[in-house]
Short mmCIF file of C-alpha atoms in Angstrom, two decimals:
data_model
loop_
_atom_site.label_atom_id
_atom_site.label_comp_id
_atom_site.label_asym_id
_atom_site.label_seq_id
_atom_site.Cartn_x
_atom_site.Cartn_y
_atom_site.Cartn_z
CA UNK F 1 -18.17 -9.82 4.77
CA UNK F 2 -21.14 -9.63 2.38
CA UNK F 3 -21.31 -10.70 -1.26
CA UNK F 4 -20.37 -7.29 -2.76
CA UNK F 5 -17.28 -7.23 -0.55
CA UNK F 6 -16.35 -10.76 -1.60
CA UNK F 7 -16.73 -9.76 -5.24
CA UNK F 8 -14.57 -6.68 -4.73
CA UNK F 9 -11.84 -8.70 -3.04
CA UNK F 10 -11.90 -11.36 -5.75
CA UNK F 11 -11.55 -8.78 -8.50
CA UNK F 12 -8.67 -7.13 -6.65
CA UNK F 13 -6.93 -10.49 -6.34
CA UNK F 14 -7.43 -11.23 -10.02
CA UNK F 15 -5.70 -7.97 -10.93
CA UNK F 16 -2.90 -8.51 -8.42
CA UNK F 17 -2.22 -12.04 -9.64
CA UNK F 18 -1.09 -10.81 -13.04
CA UNK F 19 1.58 -8.58 -11.58
CA UNK F 20 2.72 -11.27 -9.17
CA UNK F 21 3.03 -13.79 -11.97
CA UNK F 22 5.15 -11.34 -13.94
CA UNK F 23 7.44 -11.13 -10.90
CA UNK F 24 7.85 -14.89 -10.85
CA UNK F 25 5.53 -15.52 -7.91
CA UNK F 26 3.88 -18.95 -7.78
CA UNK F 27 2.46 -18.94 -4.22
CA UNK F 28 1.37 -16.50 -1.51
CA UNK F 29 2.11 -16.92 2.21
CA UNK F 30 -0.77 -15.60 4.31
CA UNK F 31 0.23 -14.94 7.92
CA UNK F 32 -1.25 -14.11 11.27
CA UNK F 33 0.44 -13.78 14.67
CA UNK F 34 -0.72 -15.93 17.57
CA UNK F 35 -1.11 -15.04 21.24
CA UNK F 36 2.47 -16.12 22.00
CA UNK F 37 3.83 -13.80 19.32
CA UNK F 38 4.71 -16.50 16.78
CA UNK F 39 3.94 -15.86 13.12
CA UNK F 40 1.79 -18.68 11.73
CA UNK F 41 1.08 -19.24 8.06
CA UNK F 42 -1.12 -20.87 5.48
CA UNK F 43 -0.22 -20.54 1.82
CA UNK F 44 -2.06 -20.79 -1.50
CA UNK F 45 -0.87 -21.23 -5.09
CA UNK F 46 -1.19 -18.02 -7.08
CA UNK F 47 -4.03 -19.54 -9.10
CA UNK F 48 -5.99 -19.92 -5.86
CA UNK F 49 -5.49 -16.33 -4.65
CA UNK F 50 -8.77 -15.04 -6.10
CA UNK F 51 -10.78 -17.68 -4.23
CA UNK F 52 -8.79 -17.06 -1.02
CA UNK F 53 -9.43 -13.33 -1.25
CA UNK F 54 -13.17 -13.79 -1.73
CA UNK F 55 -13.86 -16.77 0.52
CA UNK F 56 -10.88 -17.07 2.82
CA UNK F 57 -8.59 -19.91 3.80
CA UNK F 58 -9.73 -22.33 6.49
CA UNK F 59 -7.87 -22.28 9.81
CA UNK F 60 -8.71 -23.53 13.27
CA UNK F 61 -9.23 -20.99 16.09
CA UNK F 62 -7.11 -23.23 18.32
CA UNK F 63 -3.97 -21.28 17.36
CA UNK F 64 -5.07 -18.58 19.80
CA UNK F 65 -4.32 -21.10 22.55
CA UNK F 66 -0.91 -22.30 21.30
CA UNK F 67 2.09 -21.92 23.57
CA UNK F 68 5.59 -21.29 22.25
CA UNK F 69 6.35 -25.03 22.25
CA UNK F 70 3.20 -25.70 20.17
CA UNK F 71 1.38 -27.29 23.09
CA UNK F 72 -2.17 -26.06 23.64
CA UNK F 73 -3.99 -24.70 26.68
CA UNK F 74 -7.73 -24.45 27.10
CA UNK F 75 -9.36 -21.16 27.98
CA UNK F 76 -13.02 -20.28 28.34
CA UNK F 77 -13.17 -19.02 24.75
CA UNK F 78 -10.69 -21.12 22.81
CA UNK F 79 -8.45 -24.15 22.91
CA UNK F 80 -10.56 -27.11 21.82
CA UNK F 81 -10.79 -29.00 18.52
CA UNK F 82 -14.14 -27.52 17.49
CA UNK F 83 -14.64 -24.52 15.19
CA UNK F 84 -13.26 -22.95 12.07
CA UNK F 85 -12.17 -19.53 10.85
CA UNK F 86 -11.35 -17.99 7.49
CA UNK F 87 -8.12 -16.14 6.72
CA UNK F 88 -8.62 -13.27 4.28
CA UNK F 89 -5.36 -11.92 2.80
CA UNK F 90 -5.13 -8.13 2.80
CA UNK F 91 -4.16 -7.56 -0.82
CA UNK F 92 -3.25 -3.93 -0.18
CA UNK F 93 -0.21 -5.24 1.70
CA UNK F 94 0.88 -7.85 -0.83
CA UNK F 95 4.67 -7.98 -1.02
CA UNK F 96 7.10 -9.99 -3.10
CA UNK F 97 9.58 -11.84 -0.87
CA UNK F 98 12.79 -11.68 -2.87
CA UNK F 99 14.75 -13.83 -0.37
CA UNK F 100 12.15 -16.56 -0.96
CA UNK F 101 12.06 -16.89 -4.77
CA UNK F 102 8.58 -17.56 -6.11
CA UNK F 103 6.84 -16.34 -2.96
CA UNK F 104 4.75 -13.32 -2.03
CA UNK F 105 3.30 -12.42 1.37
CA UNK F 106 0.10 -10.90 2.71
CA UNK F 107 -1.17 -10.47 6.27
CA UNK F 108 -4.48 -12.09 7.16
CA UNK F 109 -7.67 -10.85 8.75
CA UNK F 110 -9.46 -13.68 10.54
CA UNK F 111 -13.23 -13.97 10.24
CA UNK F 112 -15.71 -16.61 11.34
CA UNK F 113 -17.81 -18.57 8.87
CA UNK F 114 -20.66 -16.07 9.22
CA UNK F 115 -18.38 -13.33 7.89
CA UNK F 116 -17.87 -11.53 11.20
CA UNK F 117 -14.41 -10.53 12.51
CA UNK F 118 -12.93 -13.04 14.93
CA UNK F 119 -12.95 -11.37 18.39
CA UNK F 120 -9.44 -12.69 19.14
CA UNK F 121 -7.90 -11.44 15.90
CA UNK F 122 -5.16 -8.97 16.79
CA UNK F 123 -5.27 -7.22 13.43
CA UNK F 124 -9.01 -6.62 13.84
CA UNK F 125 -8.50 -5.29 17.37
CA UNK F 126 -5.76 -2.90 16.25
CA UNK F 127 -7.99 -1.65 13.44
CA UNK F 128 -10.94 -1.22 15.80
CA UNK F 129 -8.90 0.87 18.25
CA UNK F 130 -7.61 2.98 15.35
CA UNK F 131 -11.20 3.58 14.25
CA UNK F 132 -12.29 4.51 17.78
CA UNK F 133 -9.59 7.17 17.90
CA UNK F 134 -10.59 8.38 14.43
CA UNK F 135 -14.18 8.78 15.61
CA UNK F 136 -12.84 11.24 18.21
CA UNK F 137 -10.84 13.13 15.57
CA UNK F 138 -7.42 11.58 16.19
CA UNK F 139 -4.97 9.51 14.17
CA UNK F 140 -1.83 7.76 15.34
CA UNK F 141 1.47 7.16 13.61
CA UNK F 142 3.42 4.15 14.83
CA UNK F 143 6.60 2.22 14.12
CA UNK F 144 8.46 -0.73 15.64
CA UNK F 145 12.21 -0.89 16.01
CA UNK F 146 13.37 -4.42 15.15
CA UNK F 147 16.42 -5.80 16.93
CA UNK F 148 17.87 -9.23 16.26
CA UNK F 149 20.98 -11.27 16.93
CA UNK F 150 22.64 -13.11 14.03
CA UNK F 151 24.40 -16.42 14.70
CA UNK F 152 26.85 -18.66 12.83
CA UNK F 153 26.49 -21.42 15.44
CA UNK F 154 25.71 -25.01 14.57
CA UNK F 155 22.24 -26.23 15.45
CA UNK F 156 20.68 -24.32 18.36
CA UNK F 157 23.99 -22.96 19.64
CA UNK F 158 24.37 -19.18 19.50
CA UNK F 159 27.70 -17.95 18.11
CA UNK F 160 27.74 -14.24 17.20
CA UNK F 161 27.98 -13.63 13.46
CA UNK F 162 30.24 -10.61 13.95
CA UNK F 163 33.10 -9.83 16.28
CA UNK F 164 33.44 -6.05 16.16
CA UNK F 165 32.62 -3.64 18.99
CA UNK F 166 29.09 -2.47 19.79
CA UNK F 167 27.80 -0.03 17.17
CA UNK F 168 31.16 -0.37 15.42
CA UNK F 169 31.77 0.06 11.71
CA UNK F 170 33.68 -3.21 11.95
CA UNK F 171 30.41 -5.08 12.49
CA UNK F 172 28.91 -3.49 9.41
CA UNK F 173 32.01 -4.31 7.37
CA UNK F 174 31.98 -7.91 8.54
CA UNK F 175 28.41 -8.38 7.32
CA UNK F 176 28.09 -5.67 4.67
CA UNK F 177 26.59 -7.95 2.03
CA UNK F 178 24.12 -9.40 4.51
CA UNK F 179 22.88 -5.99 5.66
CA UNK F 180 22.75 -4.73 2.06
CA UNK F 181 20.57 -7.67 1.06
CA UNK F 182 18.20 -6.96 3.95
CA UNK F 183 17.82 -3.32 2.90
CA UNK F 184 17.27 -4.28 -0.74
CA UNK F 185 14.72 -6.99 0.08
CA UNK F 186 12.76 -4.66 2.35
CA UNK F 187 12.73 -1.96 -0.34
CA UNK F 188 11.26 -4.41 -2.86
CA UNK F 189 8.66 -5.45 -0.28
CA UNK F 190 7.62 -1.83 0.26
CA UNK F 191 9.06 -1.28 3.74
CA UNK F 192 10.69 2.14 4.19
CA UNK F 193 13.97 1.64 6.04
CA UNK F 194 15.20 4.73 7.89
CA UNK F 195 18.20 3.20 9.67
CA UNK F 196 20.11 -0.06 9.90
CA UNK F 197 23.06 -0.44 12.24
CA UNK F 198 24.98 -2.70 14.61
CA UNK F 199 23.62 -2.76 18.16
CA UNK F 200 25.07 -3.36 21.62
CA UNK F 201 24.77 -7.10 22.22
CA UNK F 202 26.91 -9.78 20.62
CA UNK F 203 25.90 -10.32 17.00
CA UNK F 204 23.08 -7.79 17.31
CA UNK F 205 21.71 -5.44 14.64
CA UNK F 206 18.70 -3.14 14.37
CA UNK F 207 16.39 -1.86 11.63
CA UNK F 208 14.20 1.21 12.05
CA UNK F 209 11.37 1.86 9.60
CA UNK F 210 9.14 4.82 8.82
CA UNK F 211 6.05 5.49 10.91
CA UNK F 212 2.67 4.63 9.43
CA UNK F 213 -0.88 3.87 10.56
CA UNK F 214 -1.03 1.36 13.45
CA UNK F 215 -2.23 -1.67 11.47
CA UNK F 216 0.32 -0.91 8.77
CA UNK F 217 3.06 -0.60 11.39
CA UNK F 218 2.25 -4.02 12.81
CA UNK F 219 2.16 -5.51 9.29
CA UNK F 220 5.55 -4.00 8.58
CA UNK F 221 6.98 -5.40 11.82
CA UNK F 222 6.00 -8.91 10.72
CA UNK F 223 7.32 -8.34 7.20
CA UNK F 224 10.65 -6.99 8.47
CA UNK F 225 11.21 -9.91 10.83
CA UNK F 226 10.37 -12.56 8.27
CA UNK F 227 12.52 -10.85 5.64
CA UNK F 228 15.48 -10.73 8.03
CA UNK F 229 14.95 -14.38 8.90
CA UNK F 230 14.96 -15.39 5.21
CA UNK F 231 17.98 -13.28 4.26
CA UNK F 232 19.86 -14.67 7.26
CA UNK F 233 19.32 -18.23 6.07
CA UNK F 234 20.51 -17.23 2.59
CA UNK F 235 23.76 -16.08 4.18
CA UNK F 236 24.20 -19.22 6.30
CA UNK F 237 23.12 -17.37 9.43
CA UNK F 238 20.30 -17.76 11.91
CA UNK F 239 18.38 -14.77 13.30
CA UNK F 240 16.99 -14.62 16.83
CA UNK F 241 14.45 -11.99 17.88
CA UNK F 242 14.15 -13.44 21.38
CA UNK F 243 14.05 -11.04 24.33
CA UNK F 244 17.03 -12.92 25.81
CA UNK F 245 19.36 -14.74 23.43
CA UNK F 246 21.97 -15.41 26.13
CA UNK F 247 21.09 -15.38 29.82
CA UNK F 248 24.01 -13.09 30.65
CA UNK F 249 23.66 -10.80 27.64
CA UNK F 250 21.56 -7.85 26.57
CA UNK F 251 18.30 -8.91 24.95
CA UNK F 252 16.38 -7.85 21.87
CA UNK F 253 13.85 -5.08 22.36
CA UNK F 254 10.81 -4.31 20.26
CA UNK F 255 10.46 -0.62 21.02
CA UNK F 256 7.29 1.08 19.80
CA UNK F 257 7.21 4.72 18.66
CA UNK F 258 3.85 6.51 18.77
CA UNK F 259 2.60 10.00 17.99
CA UNK F 260 -0.93 11.37 18.23
CA UNK F 261 -2.22 13.60 15.42
CA UNK F 262 -5.26 15.76 14.66
CA UNK F 263 -5.97 17.71 11.48
CA UNK F 264 -2.46 17.07 10.20
CA UNK F 265 -0.74 18.34 13.36
CA UNK F 266 1.46 16.28 15.67
CA UNK F 267 -0.03 16.71 19.14
CA UNK F 268 3.23 15.67 20.78
CA UNK F 269 4.59 19.09 19.75
CA UNK F 270 3.46 22.70 19.49
CA UNK F 271 1.62 22.79 22.80
CA UNK F 272 2.02 24.48 26.17
CA UNK F 273 2.68 21.37 28.25
CA UNK F 274 6.09 20.04 29.23
CA UNK F 275 8.59 19.81 26.39
CA UNK F 276 5.99 21.22 23.99
CA UNK F 277 3.31 18.55 24.28
CA UNK F 278 -0.32 19.53 23.83
CA UNK F 279 -2.87 18.57 26.49
CA UNK F 280 -4.14 15.74 24.29
CA UNK F 281 -0.62 14.53 23.56
CA UNK F 282 0.25 14.51 27.24
CA UNK F 283 -2.98 12.68 28.05
CA UNK F 284 -2.25 10.03 25.43
CA UNK F 285 1.23 9.45 26.88
CA UNK F 286 -0.11 9.48 30.45
CA UNK F 287 -2.75 6.89 29.61
CA UNK F 288 -0.02 4.54 28.38
CA UNK F 289 2.35 5.22 31.28
CA UNK F 290 -0.27 4.62 33.96
CA UNK F 291 -1.18 1.23 32.45
CA UNK F 292 2.30 -0.07 31.64
CA UNK F 293 2.21 -2.81 34.31
CA UNK F 294 -0.89 -4.27 32.61
CA UNK F 295 0.37 -3.58 29.09
CA UNK F 296 3.44 -5.76 29.73
CA UNK F 297 1.19 -8.82 29.43
CA UNK F 298 0.98 -8.14 25.69
CA UNK F 299 4.15 -6.09 25.16
CA UNK F 300 6.63 -8.20 27.19
CA UNK F 301 4.71 -11.47 26.97
CA UNK F 302 7.41 -14.11 27.37
CA UNK F 303 9.05 -15.60 30.43
CA UNK F 304 12.28 -14.50 28.74
CA UNK F 305 11.02 -10.91 28.65
CA UNK F 306 11.69 -10.58 32.37
CA UNK F 307 15.29 -11.68 31.96
CA UNK F 308 15.65 -8.67 29.64
CA UNK F 309 13.59 -6.19 31.67
CA UNK F 310 16.20 -5.36 34.30
CA UNK F 311 17.51 -1.99 35.55
CA UNK F 312 20.45 -0.16 33.98
CA UNK F 313 20.28 -2.12 30.70
CA UNK F 314 18.30 0.48 28.70
CA UNK F 315 15.32 -1.88 28.76
CA UNK F 316 12.89 0.53 30.44
CA UNK F 317 12.39 -1.41 33.69
CA UNK F 318 10.83 1.50 35.63
CA UNK F 319 7.32 2.93 35.32
CA UNK F 320 8.43 6.46 34.55
CA UNK F 321 8.99 8.79 31.65
CA UNK F 322 11.63 11.30 30.72
CA UNK F 323 12.97 13.48 27.94
CA UNK F 324 15.39 11.33 25.93
CA UNK F 325 15.81 9.05 28.95
CA UNK F 326 16.65 5.60 27.61
CA UNK F 327 16.26 3.98 31.02
CA UNK F 328 12.67 5.18 31.41
CA UNK F 329 9.93 2.84 30.22
CA UNK F 330 8.46 5.77 28.27
CA UNK F 331 11.01 7.95 26.51
CA UNK F 332 9.83 11.28 25.12
CA UNK F 333 11.52 12.22 21.85
CA UNK F 334 11.22 15.80 20.61
CA UNK F 335 13.40 15.58 17.53
CA UNK F 336 15.76 18.35 16.46
CA UNK F 337 14.79 22.00 16.37
CA UNK F 338 13.16 22.65 13.03
CA UNK F 339 11.77 19.10 12.79
CA UNK F 340 9.79 18.82 16.01
CA UNK F 341 6.41 19.62 14.46
CA UNK F 342 6.53 16.30 12.62
CA UNK F 343 9.06 14.26 14.63
CA UNK F 344 7.97 14.39 18.29
CA UNK F 345 6.84 11.03 19.65
CA UNK F 346 6.91 8.71 22.63
CA UNK F 347 8.91 5.49 22.63
CA UNK F 348 7.72 2.50 24.67
CA UNK F 349 11.03 0.88 25.62
CA UNK F 350 9.81 -1.97 27.82
CA UNK F 351 8.22 -3.93 24.93
CA UNK F 352 10.10 -6.66 23.08
CA UNK F 353 9.87 -8.71 19.90
CA UNK F 354 8.04 -11.64 21.53
CA UNK F 355 4.93 -9.45 21.37
CA UNK F 356 2.18 -9.92 18.85
CA UNK F 357 2.54 -6.44 17.28
CA UNK F 358 -1.18 -6.17 16.53
CA UNK F 359 -2.22 -6.93 20.11
CA UNK F 360 0.53 -4.66 21.43
CA UNK F 361 -0.72 -1.71 19.38
CA UNK F 362 -4.39 -2.40 20.11
CA UNK F 363 -3.65 -2.27 23.83
CA UNK F 364 -1.42 0.82 23.57
CA UNK F 365 -4.05 2.71 21.58
CA UNK F 366 -6.77 1.79 24.08
CA UNK F 367 -4.61 2.97 26.97
CA UNK F 368 -3.67 6.19 25.20
CA UNK F 369 -7.26 6.93 24.18
CA UNK F 370 -8.38 6.59 27.80
CA UNK F 371 -5.72 9.09 28.84
CA UNK F 372 -6.77 11.76 26.33
CA UNK F 373 -9.82 12.44 28.48
CA UNK F 374 -7.65 14.29 30.98
CA UNK F 375 -4.84 12.21 32.47
CA UNK F 376 -1.58 14.02 33.18
CA UNK F 377 1.99 12.87 33.42
CA UNK F 378 3.92 12.83 36.69
CA UNK F 379 7.21 14.68 36.92
CA UNK F 380 9.75 13.40 34.40
CA UNK F 381 12.77 11.43 35.54
CA UNK F 382 16.04 12.96 34.38
CA UNK F 383 18.52 10.26 35.46
CA UNK F 384 18.80 6.49 35.63
CA UNK F 385 15.63 5.74 37.64
CA UNK F 386 17.47 3.19 39.78
CA UNK F 387 19.22 6.20 41.37
CA UNK F 388 16.02 8.20 41.95
CA UNK F 389 14.06 7.65 45.15
CA UNK F 390 10.39 6.83 44.79
CA UNK F 391 10.34 5.63 41.19
CA UNK F 392 8.29 2.45 40.87
CA UNK F 393 9.74 -0.53 39.00
CA UNK F 394 7.60 -2.35 36.48
CA UNK F 395 6.53 -5.93 37.27
CA UNK F 396 9.53 -8.23 37.44
CA UNK F 397 7.61 -11.35 36.44
CA UNK F 398 5.14 -12.35 33.77
CA UNK F 399 2.69 -13.50 36.44
CA UNK F 400 2.53 -10.03 38.00
CA UNK F 401 1.97 -8.44 34.59
CA UNK F 402 -0.87 -10.87 33.81
CA UNK F 403 -2.58 -10.08 37.12
CA UNK F 404 -2.41 -6.35 36.32
CA UNK F 405 -3.71 -7.01 32.80
CA UNK F 406 -6.75 -8.94 34.03
CA UNK F 407 -7.55 -6.22 36.58
CA UNK F 408 -7.36 -3.22 34.22
CA UNK F 409 -10.88 -2.04 33.35
CA UNK F 410 -9.83 0.06 30.35
CA UNK F 411 -8.10 -2.83 28.60
CA UNK F 412 -10.88 -5.24 29.49
CA UNK F 413 -13.50 -2.93 28.00
CA UNK F 414 -11.47 -2.17 24.87
CA UNK F 415 -10.13 -5.63 24.03
CA UNK F 416 -13.03 -7.74 25.25
CA UNK F 417 -13.31 -10.61 27.71
CA UNK F 418 -12.43 -13.35 25.19
CA UNK F 419 -9.08 -11.74 24.45
CA UNK F 420 -8.30 -10.97 28.10
CA UNK F 421 -9.10 -14.55 29.17
CA UNK F 422 -7.13 -16.13 26.33
CA UNK F 423 -4.04 -14.00 26.86
CA UNK F 424 -4.09 -14.84 30.57
CA UNK F 425 -4.52 -18.57 29.89
CA UNK F 426 -1.62 -18.65 27.40
CA UNK F 427 0.67 -16.62 29.66
CA UNK F 428 -0.04 -18.86 32.66
CA UNK F 429 0.54 -21.90 30.48
CA UNK F 430 3.98 -20.62 29.55
CA UNK F 431 4.77 -19.67 33.15
CA UNK F 432 4.05 -23.30 34.10
CA UNK F 433 6.08 -24.53 31.12
CA UNK F 434 9.22 -22.78 32.41
CA UNK F 435 8.50 -22.98 36.15
CA UNK F 436 11.58 -25.08 36.94
CA UNK F 437 13.90 -23.68 34.26
CA UNK F 438 17.03 -21.68 35.07
CA UNK F 439 17.66 -18.39 33.24
CA UNK F 440 20.14 -20.24 31.02
CA UNK F 441 17.54 -22.88 30.18
CA UNK F 442 14.87 -20.26 29.48
CA UNK F 443 17.18 -18.41 27.11
CA UNK F 444 18.22 -21.62 25.32
CA UNK F 445 14.69 -23.01 24.96
CA UNK F 446 13.23 -19.74 23.66
CA UNK F 447 16.21 -18.56 21.58
CA UNK F 448 14.83 -19.59 18.19
CA UNK F 449 11.10 -19.31 18.86
CA UNK F 450 10.77 -15.65 17.86
#
């Protein structure tokens, strides 16, 4: 972050401020996502945007050590009262938040006071892994599916906001204005909605957006969630993205779609490997599949995640893959004949919305990049894996996932020791926080955190 870059950012902010003012914006929310997956924010008046873009907004590094209840653990690299960072809004992702009149939004990159990227910044790590793949000639397209449950309950009680059957038109009719306002607000904010529909669980809906570069996909995931949250409040509703809203119900997933590309060609199609994958595409998928137990520490990072990650609930509880198998942790999607050259991708089904999307993508890209070197997929599973002998389940607890995460050399090398240590410290802090809680208590205490 040298002086020419500061000047460039300040000039960009000055230009952007005029357009924002014309749209009625008076302040900009600048967000980052912490280790527990919670979106944190600092905001500046529009008149201060130019200074924020050039010099950043002060913020403590302690947020890396926050637990979901806002208590703080201490790791080897973070957690104390000492230190300071700067939040630099990415003005290329500025968006007007129509459900929050007078407000715009931008995601933050976190730097230290010397102008170097913060080693625990998830957005920086996702960008770095994207650049490492680019140096080898590859690009990745990614997208998150966003599931949430809408409630009309008083206080912290969950009462479904719709009564119709799963996936039923009745649910859309009941909340047509609400869903319309979500689509319209996302369009204004620049998010490309491909689908919106009722889901399986009580009060549950889902939005799917277009694939984009990994950092952009994580930005969009944050923008979509916060837009849904704001529109929900406008309609007298409350939105929960928790992996387990009700202990006995189906939870909210945060499925990630990924495809590997080179020279404009989708490497998940057009090859001579199974179902048309190329060797590189298969290696990318294999690298992710073989490291899923470790990846759960960032992709299913909550104690509540393991109430969701159970067999025969389409949560992807087994370390296997299959063609259009929605019970496999890694589902291979070819797309329809005639569209496969641009539509083929893999879906990571075991991840949920408690994940920091930047950290989740950084880890997935690192795992996939390691696999390109020559890893191969095992035989696909063509049925519910619970009925297939020899298929290994994924870790059934957050503690087991953290142990696998700390032991994985590929993730340790890619993400760095400070990130590995901090993630482990936060996860163990939350395990201790809920050590004596029943599933019902876990669901209730975490219901409105994400």
